[in-house]
Short mmCIF file of C-alpha atoms and ligand atoms in Angstrom, two decimals:
data_model
loop_
_atom_site.label_atom_id
_atom_site.label_comp_id
_atom_site.label_asym_id
_atom_site.label_seq_id
_atom_site.Cartn_x
_atom_site.Cartn_y
_atom_site.Cartn_z
CA MET N 1 -16.90 -65.87 -75.33
CA THR N 2 -13.86 -63.66 -74.92
CA PHE N 3 -12.26 -62.01 -71.91
CA GLU N 4 -10.76 -58.63 -72.64
CA PRO N 5 -8.37 -57.71 -69.83
CA THR N 6 -9.63 -54.21 -69.13
CA ARG N 7 -11.81 -52.78 -66.40
CA ALA N 8 -14.08 -51.29 -69.07
CA ALA N 9 -14.74 -54.74 -70.52
CA GLY N 10 -15.41 -56.17 -67.05
CA LEU N 11 -17.88 -53.40 -66.25
CA ALA N 12 -19.61 -53.97 -69.59
CA ARG N 13 -19.96 -57.68 -68.78
CA LEU N 14 -21.32 -56.80 -65.34
CA ALA N 15 -23.89 -54.38 -66.80
CA GLU N 16 -25.00 -56.99 -69.30
CA PHE N 17 -25.34 -59.66 -66.59
CA VAL N 18 -27.09 -57.61 -63.86
CA PRO N 19 -30.66 -58.09 -65.20
CA ARG N 20 -30.17 -61.89 -64.99
CA ALA N 21 -28.61 -61.96 -61.50
CA GLY N 22 -31.91 -62.54 -59.64
CA ARG N 23 -34.15 -65.60 -59.80
CA PRO N 24 -33.02 -66.75 -63.29
CA TYR N 25 -29.46 -67.10 -61.97
CA ALA N 26 -30.66 -69.03 -58.90
CA ALA N 27 -32.69 -71.39 -61.06
CA GLU N 28 -30.33 -71.93 -63.99
CA ARG N 29 -26.76 -71.39 -62.83
CA ASN N 30 -25.99 -75.11 -62.39
CA THR N 31 -26.53 -75.93 -66.04
CA ASP N 32 -23.43 -76.06 -68.22
CA ARG N 33 -24.67 -75.30 -71.74
CA GLY N 34 -21.15 -75.16 -73.12
CA PRO N 35 -18.86 -72.33 -74.18
CA GLY N 36 -21.37 -71.11 -76.78
CA ASP N 37 -23.95 -70.12 -74.16
CA ARG N 38 -22.84 -68.73 -70.82
CA SER N 39 -25.92 -66.56 -70.35
CA ASN N 40 -26.93 -68.36 -67.12
CA VAL N 41 -23.75 -67.34 -65.25
CA SER N 42 -21.86 -64.06 -65.10
CA THR N 43 -18.41 -65.16 -66.41
CA LEU N 44 -17.06 -62.27 -64.33
CA SER N 45 -14.40 -64.30 -62.51
CA PRO N 46 -11.36 -63.31 -64.66
CA TRP N 47 -12.04 -59.64 -63.92
CA VAL N 48 -12.87 -60.16 -60.27
CA ARG N 49 -9.78 -62.34 -59.75
CA ASN N 50 -7.51 -59.38 -60.52
CA ARG N 51 -9.90 -56.85 -59.08
CA LEU N 52 -10.21 -55.07 -62.37
CA VAL N 53 -13.75 -55.06 -61.01
CA THR N 54 -14.13 -55.50 -57.25
CA GLU N 55 -16.46 -57.88 -55.43
CA ARG N 56 -18.06 -54.88 -53.80
CA GLU N 57 -18.89 -53.28 -57.15
CA VAL N 58 -20.37 -56.52 -58.45
CA VAL N 59 -22.60 -56.99 -55.41
CA GLU N 60 -23.64 -53.31 -55.30
CA ALA N 61 -24.59 -53.30 -58.99
CA VAL N 62 -26.70 -56.42 -58.50
CA LEU N 63 -28.40 -55.10 -55.35
CA GLN N 64 -29.26 -51.82 -57.03
CA ARG N 65 -31.38 -53.82 -59.44
CA HIS N 66 -32.61 -56.73 -57.28
CA SER N 67 -33.61 -57.29 -53.65
CA LEU N 68 -31.18 -59.31 -51.53
CA ASP N 69 -33.85 -61.96 -51.35
CA ALA N 70 -34.06 -62.29 -55.15
CA ALA N 71 -30.29 -62.10 -55.68
CA SER N 72 -29.26 -64.07 -52.59
CA LYS N 73 -27.81 -67.00 -54.57
CA PHE N 74 -25.63 -64.74 -56.67
CA VAL N 75 -24.47 -62.66 -53.71
CA GLN N 76 -23.60 -65.87 -51.85
CA GLU N 77 -21.53 -67.09 -54.78
CA VAL N 78 -19.50 -63.89 -54.74
CA TYR N 79 -19.01 -64.39 -51.00
CA TRP N 80 -17.77 -67.95 -51.62
CA ARG N 81 -14.76 -66.29 -53.18
CA THR N 82 -14.33 -64.03 -50.15
CA TYR N 83 -14.81 -66.98 -47.81
CA TRP N 84 -12.14 -69.09 -49.54
CA LYS N 85 -9.72 -66.13 -49.49
CA GLY N 86 -10.36 -65.63 -45.79
CA TRP N 87 -10.12 -69.35 -45.01
CA LEU N 88 -6.68 -69.59 -46.59
CA GLU N 89 -5.59 -66.28 -45.08
CA LEU N 90 -6.20 -67.75 -41.63
CA ARG N 91 -4.40 -70.99 -42.56
CA PRO N 92 -1.49 -70.08 -44.88
CA SER N 93 0.24 -73.44 -44.25
CA VAL N 94 -2.38 -75.13 -46.46
CA TRP N 95 -1.07 -73.18 -49.47
CA ALA N 96 2.56 -73.88 -48.52
CA HIS N 97 1.75 -77.59 -48.09
CA TYR N 98 0.04 -77.71 -51.51
CA THR N 99 2.78 -75.89 -53.43
CA ALA N 100 5.47 -78.03 -51.81
CA ALA N 101 3.62 -81.20 -52.85
CA ILE N 102 3.48 -80.49 -56.61
CA GLU N 103 7.01 -81.51 -57.62
CA PRO N 104 7.05 -84.63 -55.42
CA ALA N 105 3.65 -85.63 -56.87
CA HIS N 106 5.11 -85.34 -60.39
CA ALA N 107 8.18 -87.31 -59.38
CA ALA N 108 6.10 -90.06 -57.78
CA LEU N 109 4.00 -90.78 -60.89
CA THR N 110 4.57 -94.31 -62.17
CA SER N 111 5.14 -94.61 -65.92
CA GLU N 112 1.54 -95.77 -66.26
CA ASP N 113 0.30 -92.80 -64.21
CA ARG N 114 2.39 -90.48 -66.34
CA VAL N 115 0.64 -91.72 -69.50
CA THR N 116 -2.72 -91.10 -67.79
CA TYR N 117 -1.60 -87.65 -66.65
CA GLU N 118 -0.42 -86.64 -70.12
CA ALA N 119 -3.66 -87.91 -71.65
CA ALA N 120 -5.71 -86.03 -69.03
CA ILE N 121 -4.10 -82.64 -69.64
CA ALA N 122 -4.22 -83.11 -73.42
CA GLY N 123 -7.90 -84.14 -73.41
CA ARG N 124 -7.11 -87.65 -74.75
CA THR N 125 -8.47 -90.00 -72.06
CA GLY N 126 -11.46 -91.09 -74.10
CA ILE N 127 -13.79 -89.94 -71.29
CA GLU N 128 -16.63 -87.95 -72.82
CA GLY N 129 -16.90 -84.48 -71.36
CA PHE N 130 -13.65 -84.70 -69.44
CA ASP N 131 -11.61 -84.45 -72.64
CA ASP N 132 -13.79 -81.59 -73.88
CA TRP N 133 -13.30 -79.67 -70.59
CA ALA N 134 -9.52 -80.19 -70.71
CA ARG N 135 -9.42 -78.64 -74.17
CA GLU N 136 -11.92 -75.92 -73.28
CA LEU N 137 -9.78 -74.95 -70.31
CA VAL N 138 -6.60 -74.73 -72.38
CA GLU N 139 -8.28 -72.85 -75.23
CA LEU N 140 -10.55 -70.46 -73.35
CA GLY N 141 -9.09 -70.23 -69.84
CA TYR N 142 -12.55 -70.64 -68.32
CA LEU N 143 -14.80 -73.52 -67.24
CA HIS N 144 -18.30 -73.55 -65.79
CA ASN N 145 -18.31 -74.26 -62.03
CA HIS N 146 -19.87 -77.68 -62.53
CA ALA N 147 -17.39 -78.67 -65.23
CA ARG N 148 -14.66 -77.78 -62.72
CA MET N 149 -16.30 -80.03 -60.11
CA TRP N 150 -16.81 -82.94 -62.53
CA PHE N 151 -13.31 -82.59 -63.95
CA ALA N 152 -11.71 -82.58 -60.50
CA SER N 153 -13.81 -85.56 -59.37
CA ILE N 154 -12.98 -87.64 -62.47
CA TRP N 155 -9.30 -86.66 -62.16
CA ILE N 156 -9.13 -87.85 -58.55
CA PHE N 157 -11.53 -90.80 -58.36
CA THR N 158 -11.69 -92.24 -61.90
CA LEU N 159 -8.19 -91.50 -63.20
CA ARG N 160 -6.74 -91.73 -59.69
CA LEU N 161 -4.27 -88.93 -60.28
CA PRO N 162 -2.91 -86.74 -57.45
CA TRP N 163 -5.27 -83.83 -56.78
CA GLN N 164 -2.32 -81.42 -56.50
CA LEU N 165 -1.42 -81.99 -60.17
CA GLY N 166 -4.98 -81.31 -61.24
CA ALA N 167 -5.11 -78.13 -59.17
CA ASP N 168 -1.80 -77.08 -60.72
CA PHE N 169 -3.13 -77.74 -64.24
CA PHE N 170 -6.17 -75.55 -63.45
CA LEU N 171 -4.12 -72.79 -61.87
CA ARG N 172 -1.82 -72.54 -64.87
CA HIS N 173 -4.67 -72.32 -67.39
CA LEU N 174 -7.59 -70.57 -65.69
CA LEU N 175 -7.74 -66.84 -66.36
CA ASP N 176 -9.36 -66.61 -62.93
CA GLY N 177 -6.80 -69.03 -61.41
CA ASP N 178 -6.81 -68.18 -57.74
CA PRO N 179 -4.72 -69.73 -54.94
CA ALA N 180 -7.64 -69.88 -52.52
CA SER N 181 -10.68 -70.73 -54.69
CA ASN N 182 -8.75 -73.26 -56.76
CA THR N 183 -6.76 -75.08 -54.07
CA LEU N 184 -9.63 -75.23 -51.60
CA SER N 185 -12.17 -76.35 -54.22
CA TRP N 186 -9.88 -79.20 -55.27
CA ARG N 187 -9.41 -80.08 -51.61
CA TRP N 188 -13.17 -80.01 -51.17
CA VAL N 189 -13.70 -82.48 -54.05
CA ALA N 190 -10.94 -84.71 -52.59
CA GLY N 191 -12.56 -84.77 -49.15
CA LEU N 192 -9.84 -82.77 -47.42
CA GLN N 193 -11.72 -79.54 -46.91
CA THR N 194 -14.90 -80.80 -45.30
CA VAL N 195 -13.08 -83.75 -43.81
CA GLY N 196 -14.37 -87.05 -45.16
CA LYS N 197 -16.93 -85.44 -47.50
CA THR N 198 -15.99 -85.98 -51.13
CA TYR N 199 -17.68 -85.03 -54.40
CA LEU N 200 -18.53 -87.86 -56.79
CA ALA N 201 -19.32 -86.92 -60.40
CA THR N 202 -21.96 -89.23 -61.88
CA THR N 203 -23.03 -89.89 -65.46
CA GLN N 204 -26.64 -88.97 -64.61
CA ASN N 205 -25.71 -85.61 -63.09
CA ILE N 206 -23.38 -84.71 -65.97
CA GLU N 207 -25.98 -85.74 -68.55
CA PHE N 208 -28.70 -83.76 -66.78
CA ALA N 209 -26.67 -80.60 -66.13
CA THR N 210 -25.12 -80.50 -69.61
CA GLU N 211 -28.59 -80.94 -71.16
CA GLY N 212 -27.47 -84.21 -72.73
CA ARG N 213 -24.28 -82.90 -74.31
CA PHE N 214 -22.17 -85.42 -72.39
CA SER N 215 -22.85 -88.85 -70.97
CA PRO N 216 -19.49 -90.25 -69.87
CA ARG N 217 -19.26 -93.98 -69.16
CA GLY N 218 -17.03 -95.89 -66.76
CA LEU N 219 -16.81 -93.23 -64.06
CA ALA N 220 -15.80 -94.19 -60.54
CA THR N 221 -18.77 -95.20 -58.42
CA VAL N 222 -17.12 -94.51 -55.09
CA ALA N 223 -15.14 -91.52 -53.89
CA PRO N 224 -13.05 -92.42 -50.85
CA ALA N 225 -11.53 -89.35 -49.22
CA VAL N 226 -7.92 -88.72 -50.17
CA ASP N 227 -5.40 -89.32 -47.40
CA ASP N 228 -3.42 -86.33 -46.24
CA ASP N 229 -0.99 -86.51 -43.36
CA ALA N 230 -1.39 -82.80 -42.52
CA PRO N 231 -4.31 -82.17 -40.16
CA LEU N 232 -6.49 -79.10 -40.78
CA PRO N 233 -4.62 -76.22 -39.12
CA VAL N 234 -6.20 -74.17 -36.38
CA PRO N 235 -7.16 -70.75 -37.81
CA GLY N 236 -4.70 -67.98 -37.02
CA PRO N 237 -5.52 -64.29 -36.58
CA ALA N 238 -7.00 -62.29 -39.45
CA PRO N 239 -4.87 -59.43 -40.80
CA GLN N 240 -5.49 -55.98 -39.36
CA ALA N 241 -5.75 -52.85 -41.47
CA ALA N 242 -2.49 -50.83 -41.34
CA ALA N 243 -2.59 -47.03 -41.32
CA VAL N 244 -1.62 -45.47 -44.64
CA PRO N 245 1.42 -43.24 -44.07
CA PRO N 246 0.80 -39.53 -44.53
CA GLY N 247 2.86 -37.60 -47.07
CA ARG N 248 4.56 -38.69 -50.28
CA VAL N 249 4.07 -42.32 -51.26
CA ALA N 250 4.78 -44.50 -54.27
CA LEU N 251 1.91 -46.81 -55.22
CA LEU N 252 2.79 -50.34 -56.31
CA LEU N 253 0.09 -52.37 -58.06
CA HIS N 254 0.06 -56.13 -58.61
CA ASP N 255 -1.98 -59.05 -59.95
CA ASP N 256 -4.26 -59.28 -56.91
CA ASP N 257 -5.76 -55.80 -56.96
CA LEU N 258 -5.95 -53.55 -59.98
CA HIS N 259 -8.55 -51.01 -58.93
CA ALA N 260 -6.34 -48.49 -57.15
CA GLU N 261 -8.97 -45.79 -57.63
CA SER N 262 -11.12 -47.30 -54.87
CA LEU N 263 -8.30 -47.90 -52.34
CA ASP N 264 -8.54 -45.64 -49.33
CA LEU N 265 -5.25 -43.72 -49.42
CA SER N 266 -6.53 -40.63 -47.60
CA GLY N 267 -3.77 -38.52 -46.14
CA ALA N 268 -1.16 -39.81 -48.59
CA GLU N 269 0.10 -38.02 -51.65
CA VAL N 270 0.67 -40.51 -54.47
CA VAL N 271 3.67 -39.22 -56.42
CA ALA N 272 4.36 -42.28 -58.56
CA VAL N 273 2.51 -45.38 -59.71
CA ALA N 274 3.98 -48.63 -61.02
CA SER N 275 3.22 -52.27 -61.59
CA PRO N 276 5.31 -55.15 -62.88
CA ALA N 277 5.13 -55.95 -66.59
CA ALA N 278 4.35 -59.62 -66.00
CA THR N 279 2.25 -61.80 -63.74
CA SER N 280 3.61 -63.26 -60.49
CA ARG N 281 1.84 -66.53 -61.32
CA ASP N 282 4.88 -68.63 -62.27
CA GLY N 283 4.26 -71.29 -64.90
CA SER N 284 1.12 -69.61 -66.25
CA ALA N 285 0.03 -70.68 -69.71
CA ALA N 286 0.58 -68.03 -72.39
CA PRO N 287 -3.07 -66.81 -72.52
CA VAL N 288 -3.06 -66.31 -68.73
CA ALA N 289 0.28 -64.49 -68.82
CA GLU N 290 -1.04 -62.24 -71.61
CA PHE N 291 -4.31 -61.58 -69.81
CA VAL N 292 -2.61 -60.59 -66.57
CA ALA N 293 0.09 -58.51 -68.29
CA ALA N 294 -2.60 -56.50 -70.10
CA ALA N 295 -4.65 -56.23 -66.88
CA LEU N 296 -1.57 -54.90 -65.05
CA ALA N 297 -1.12 -52.29 -67.80
CA ASP N 298 -4.79 -51.31 -67.61
CA GLY N 299 -4.65 -50.94 -63.82
CA ARG N 300 -1.41 -48.99 -63.95
CA GLU N 301 -2.65 -46.52 -66.58
CA ARG N 302 -5.94 -45.89 -64.77
CA ALA N 303 -4.14 -45.39 -61.46
CA GLY N 304 -1.68 -42.97 -63.05
CA THR N 305 -4.51 -40.91 -64.47
CA HIS N 306 -6.52 -41.04 -61.24
CA TYR N 307 -3.65 -39.91 -59.02
CA GLY N 308 -2.11 -37.58 -61.60
CA ALA N 309 1.20 -39.45 -61.31
CA GLU N 310 3.60 -40.99 -63.77
CA ALA N 311 2.83 -44.68 -64.36
CA SER N 312 5.92 -46.88 -64.73
CA VAL N 313 6.48 -50.50 -65.68
CA LEU N 314 8.72 -52.53 -63.36
CA ASP N 315 10.80 -55.56 -64.12
CA GLY N 316 9.29 -57.60 -61.27
CA LEU N 317 8.33 -57.16 -57.62
CA THR N 318 11.94 -57.04 -56.44
CA ALA N 319 13.99 -54.44 -54.57
CA SER N 320 16.38 -54.13 -57.52
CA ALA N 321 13.46 -53.18 -59.77
CA ILE N 322 11.69 -50.97 -57.24
CA LEU N 323 14.43 -48.98 -55.50
CA PRO N 324 15.70 -47.12 -58.61
CA TRP N 325 12.12 -46.16 -59.47
CA MET N 326 11.51 -44.87 -55.93
CA HIS N 327 14.82 -42.98 -55.90
CA ALA N 328 13.94 -41.36 -59.22
CA HIS N 329 10.77 -40.02 -57.59
CA ASP N 330 12.52 -39.17 -54.34
CA VAL N 331 10.10 -41.18 -52.22
CA ARG N 332 10.75 -43.51 -49.25
CA GLN N 333 7.27 -44.86 -48.55
CA LEU N 334 5.77 -47.60 -50.67
CA VAL N 335 2.09 -48.54 -50.46
CA THR N 336 0.44 -51.46 -52.16
CA PRO N 337 -2.95 -53.19 -52.02
CA TYR N 338 -2.97 -56.08 -49.53
CA ALA N 339 -2.09 -59.35 -51.29
CA PRO N 340 -3.72 -62.45 -49.82
CA VAL N 341 -1.90 -65.79 -49.52
CA GLY N 342 -0.33 -66.68 -52.88
CA PRO N 343 2.58 -65.82 -55.17
CA VAL N 344 2.20 -62.03 -54.95
CA ARG N 345 2.21 -62.22 -51.14
CA ASP N 346 5.40 -64.29 -51.21
CA ARG N 347 7.08 -61.66 -53.38
CA LEU N 348 5.87 -58.78 -51.20
CA ASP N 349 7.19 -60.52 -48.08
CA ALA N 350 10.64 -60.87 -49.69
CA LEU N 351 10.45 -57.30 -50.95
CA GLU N 352 9.63 -55.91 -47.52
CA ARG N 353 12.63 -57.71 -46.03
CA ALA N 354 14.90 -56.32 -48.76
CA LEU N 355 13.58 -52.75 -48.45
CA ALA N 356 13.88 -52.48 -44.66
CA PRO N 357 17.71 -52.03 -44.58
CA GLU N 358 17.28 -49.29 -47.21
CA GLY N 359 14.95 -47.38 -44.87
CA VAL N 360 11.99 -47.86 -47.21
CA THR N 361 8.66 -48.87 -45.69
CA LEU N 362 6.03 -51.05 -47.33
CA THR N 363 2.41 -50.57 -46.24
CA ARG N 364 -0.22 -53.05 -47.44
CA VAL N 365 -3.65 -51.52 -47.72
CA LEU N 366 -6.38 -53.95 -46.66
CA ARG N 367 -9.82 -53.28 -48.10
CA PRO N 368 -12.78 -53.09 -45.68
CA TRP N 369 -14.50 -55.84 -47.74
CA ASP N 370 -11.76 -58.30 -46.76
CA ALA N 371 -11.03 -56.90 -43.30
CA LEU N 372 -14.66 -57.36 -42.23
CA ALA N 373 -15.35 -60.72 -43.85
CA TRP N 374 -12.16 -62.75 -43.38
CA PRO N 375 -12.32 -63.00 -39.56
CA HIS N 376 -15.56 -64.98 -40.04
CA ALA N 377 -13.87 -67.67 -42.14
CA THR N 378 -12.99 -69.74 -39.08
CA ARG N 379 -15.47 -72.54 -39.76
CA GLY N 380 -17.56 -73.71 -42.74
CA PHE N 381 -19.29 -71.56 -45.35
CA PHE N 382 -22.74 -71.91 -43.76
CA PRO N 383 -21.95 -70.02 -40.54
CA PHE N 384 -19.99 -67.52 -42.67
CA ARG N 385 -23.03 -67.05 -44.95
CA GLU N 386 -25.11 -65.96 -41.95
CA GLN N 387 -22.89 -62.88 -41.70
CA ILE N 388 -23.62 -61.65 -45.24
CA PRO N 389 -26.50 -59.27 -44.39
CA ALA N 390 -24.35 -57.63 -41.69
CA LEU N 391 -21.29 -57.50 -43.96
CA LEU N 392 -23.34 -55.70 -46.59
CA GLN N 393 -24.20 -52.91 -44.12
CA TYR N 394 -20.82 -51.22 -43.96
C1 FAD D 401 -12.18 -77.48 -58.80
C2 FAD D 401 -12.57 -76.03 -58.81
C3 FAD D 401 -11.60 -75.05 -59.04
C4 FAD D 401 -11.95 -73.69 -59.03
N1 FAD D 401 -10.98 -72.78 -59.27
C5 FAD D 401 -11.28 -71.45 -59.20
C6 FAD D 401 -10.29 -70.47 -59.42
O1 FAD D 401 -9.10 -70.75 -59.60
N2 FAD D 401 -10.67 -69.16 -59.40
C7 FAD D 401 -11.96 -68.79 -59.19
O2 FAD D 401 -12.25 -67.57 -59.19
N3 FAD D 401 -12.91 -69.70 -58.95
C8 FAD D 401 -12.62 -71.01 -58.97
N4 FAD D 401 -13.61 -71.95 -58.76
C9 FAD D 401 -14.95 -71.46 -58.36
C10 FAD D 401 -15.96 -71.28 -59.50
O3 FAD D 401 -15.98 -72.39 -60.32
C11 FAD D 401 -15.68 -70.03 -60.35
O4 FAD D 401 -15.47 -68.89 -59.53
C12 FAD D 401 -16.86 -69.72 -61.25
O5 FAD D 401 -17.17 -70.84 -62.06
C13 FAD D 401 -16.55 -68.52 -62.11
O6 FAD D 401 -17.52 -68.37 -63.11
P1 FAD D 401 -18.54 -67.16 -63.12
O7 FAD D 401 -17.84 -65.87 -62.94
O8 FAD D 401 -19.38 -67.31 -64.34
O9 FAD D 401 -19.38 -67.48 -61.82
P2 FAD D 401 -20.81 -66.99 -61.33
O10 FAD D 401 -21.63 -68.21 -61.09
O11 FAD D 401 -21.37 -65.96 -62.21
O12 FAD D 401 -20.48 -66.37 -59.90
C14 FAD D 401 -20.17 -65.00 -59.69
C15 FAD D 401 -18.84 -64.85 -58.99
O13 FAD D 401 -18.86 -65.48 -57.73
C16 FAD D 401 -17.61 -66.10 -57.44
N5 FAD D 401 -17.84 -67.56 -57.33
C17 FAD D 401 -18.84 -68.27 -57.86
N6 FAD D 401 -18.78 -69.56 -57.48
C18 FAD D 401 -17.68 -69.66 -56.70
C19 FAD D 401 -17.05 -70.73 -55.99
N7 FAD D 401 -17.56 -71.98 -55.99
N8 FAD D 401 -15.93 -70.46 -55.31
C20 FAD D 401 -15.40 -69.22 -55.29
N9 FAD D 401 -15.95 -68.17 -55.92
C21 FAD D 401 -17.07 -68.39 -56.61
C22 FAD D 401 -16.69 -65.78 -58.60
O14 FAD D 401 -15.92 -64.65 -58.29
C23 FAD D 401 -17.67 -65.47 -59.73
O15 FAD D 401 -17.14 -64.61 -60.70
C24 FAD D 401 -13.29 -73.31 -58.77
C25 FAD D 401 -14.25 -74.29 -58.54
C26 FAD D 401 -13.90 -75.64 -58.57
C27 FAD D 401 -14.97 -76.66 -58.33
#
């Protein structure tokens, strides 16, 4: 299984998967047959993560072939991603709290814990399955959803390591590593997301769902919720769509959205396109950095062709990289796809502050998919799920 970082490769994977997105997916998706057979899931997440292929395209392709009834499980899974993004968007402090906890969690490891941590990330704990998933993650940058759940559960409740360090390990190695889906899934396993409800991986479940490939012994038999002194924040307001400025604009692409062709930029004249050369995901493992760099190049080239504008490579999402490029094109208005909570957002916030004194505006273009769905992420996934038929109408 390989992940080629181009939109064309993502669309090919989607086309290949669509026939299986109905009842076979619903019935078989929970089985992890190993990296040699991923035919029961889509493996689309690395492309969707960077929006080389959008959620909307994925869902539309599936619903052209299947009824919503037949494909409801798959459509709901895609909306899990949207839900997590919306949940974090309404509660950005959860991301800030997590990122601030990583270094202290490292520093607080006892020497014994440190040995366990090093063994866990190297796949040397002696726990069947867990070690295989650690190596699979590092080598392939992808894990089946259930392997992610089992790994996180064993990390927290059997190895008793801080969940933040496990989430960080995932985020650095997953090609689809996503601030919302990753952080909130780890929190969910730890019992922080649905307060008090944890996820306990059991030998029987792993044996059953891996079709006997793994039968780990000595797993924790209880999963007490992890303590966290920060209460769940009250959801804040959802972002509102900003009007795209009319006239000449420069289009800035980034890790979080690389399908500029489907952004609604009506009224604007795109005179230049650019994206950074490298990912904004600091600390990414080399395969992730390479995947995102190539995805950024793919998105930039397509956008340049689509808008008939020169496509440039920038040395980062900073004012010092962006202003000379904008001056060269004699443009004062910058537009960019909306970046949800995460490292790109942090850079755009700093960029906007640095551009303001220069008289350059930054407009973030929010997609209708997100604008409509995120306001519903105020509670759990089940009330959110009720909105899916209405969300699909727009
Ligand atoms: C501890 C843990 C960490 C995770 N970290 C990430 C992460 O960093 N990035 C990420 O994209 N997903 C993450 N997930 C969610 C999920 O495991 C992956 O999205 C899924 O396995 C991707 O494989 P697929 O494309 O074959 O999924 P499919 O089963 O084919 O699903 C189709 C699409 O739906 C979305 N999706 C499916 N399940 C979920 C889910 N539970 N949550 C959110 N979106 C989902 C993905 O975009 C996926 O591509 C995590 C789950 C756990 C338990």
